[in-house]
Amino acid sequence: MRIIHIITRLILGGAQENTLLTCEDLLRQYGDQVLLVTGPPEGPEGSLLERARAGGVPMVLLPSLCRPIAPWRDLVSYLALRRIIRRFQPEVVHTHSAKAGILGRAVAWQLRVPVIVHTVHGAPFHPYQPAIARWFFRACERWAARRCHRLVCVAQALADQLAAAGVAEREKMITIYSGMEVQPFLQADRYRAEYRERLGWGPEYVVVGKIARLFYLKGHEYLLEAAPKIVAQMPKVRFLLIGDGILRPKIQQQIRQAGLADYFRLVGLVPPEEIPRWIAAMDILVHVSLREGLARALPQALLVGRPVVSFDIDGAREVVLPEKTGLLLRPKDSEALAEAVVRLAKDPELRTQMGLEGRRRCHQVFRHQHMTAQLRALYEQLFQEATLQGRVHSCHFRKGRGRQG
């Protein structure tokens, strides 16, 4: 098949890694002709562009495709996408992220591409936005949902949110968990001693880790609120923060003011291939974001065999099963967070039990090959439907007018 994937920016992130792995699998396992279209990887998160090039993924970089709303640049991107799609003539256009999802679906629909799919990695509207912004983004998603044939959600919770918001009918959505390379996580424990030595922490310490951008709504403030209570009961606890972002100076200042500088390590951005090794250095992973479709850090920690303490948001409960693979807490509850971490820190047997159960549940579900196989089957199903409905014909790209029925 001829397939175009469109994403706003190829930064280091779950949605981006998901998209790149899908493109690589389609090329290598299915022999498809794939084109990845992306904007520049702006921001402090790091870039996956070099990895995409090294993996041989054909790619077009659109300088005008940016995350913020920018009418002139958005028009330029729309016209550029139109030229790319007309030239490539795909059977499938698959979009990711809000901006690329709106523009890509609009162009593909106008050009009557037979199969148009959009993956929702996280709803662009949420309770922490101003009401007018929430209304605007919800209206945009409703409009765009009518211009694709299926919405892929990376968590069941996302599908429920979209249906409740009236974005699309539930039947138009399918849940496909975001895949990853699972083997490095399953084998990560061999690096445990080496990476703890890098931190200067011996085997006597219980390491509590968090993987997230140092950004708003990622919840670092709740971990900082809980940390003094945790340390008071468990002086051998240490905290490892992986990720970078605009809040780094503020977080470092808060750590110093709390007198916890000796207890925290901020290692910043790390290459994706090192993530399993840093998780291996941990004993517990905490996830205290306030919104996230289904954070990849959750199944990643479980694949390594580490239990998770998470706020009960979005898709977290689909992998963090209370008393089985971790502990779920009410969002923003730093008191409960402290109690949960102390409980696991004091009970190595419970940590091991939960980690092993998490590994057993996740190792097949989150393989990227499993994700791509489901997506590829979806493409074929939708293309067959398009053929039966008469939406596939040789001149639909040249005409490019009118709406699909």
Coordinates of C-alpha atoms in Angstrom, one line a residue, residues 9 11-13 42-46 67 210-220 242-248 251 269 289 291-292:
R9 CA 6.9 17.5 15.0
I11 CA 10.4 15.3 18.9
L12 CA 11.4 12.7 21.6
G13 CA 8.0 11.6 22.7
E42 CA 11.2 22.6 17.8
G43 CA 11.5 22.6 21.6
P44 CA 13.8 21.3 24.3
E45 CA 12.5 17.7 24.2
G46 CA 15.1 16.5 21.6
R67 CA 2.4 23.5 16.8
K210 CA 9.7 9.8 37.1
I211 CA 9.9 10.2 33.3
A212 CA 8.3 13.3 31.9
R213 CA 9.0 16.6 30.3
L214 CA 9.7 19.3 33.0
F215 CA 6.6 21.1 31.9
Y216 CA 3.1 22.2 33.1
L217 CA 0.6 19.5 34.0
K218 CA 3.3 16.9 34.4
G219 CA 2.8 17.0 38.1
H220 CA 6.4 17.4 39.4
I242 CA 14.4 12.0 33.6
G243 CA 13.4 14.6 31.1
D244 CA 14.0 18.3 30.4
G245 CA 11.9 21.4 29.8
I246 CA 11.2 25.0 30.7
L247 CA 10.4 24.3 34.3
R248 CA 13.8 22.8 35.1
I251 CA 12.1 22.6 40.0
L269 CA 17.2 14.3 28.3
S289 CA 0.8 13.9 35.4
R291 CA -3.4 14.5 31.7
E292 CA -1.8 11.9 29.4

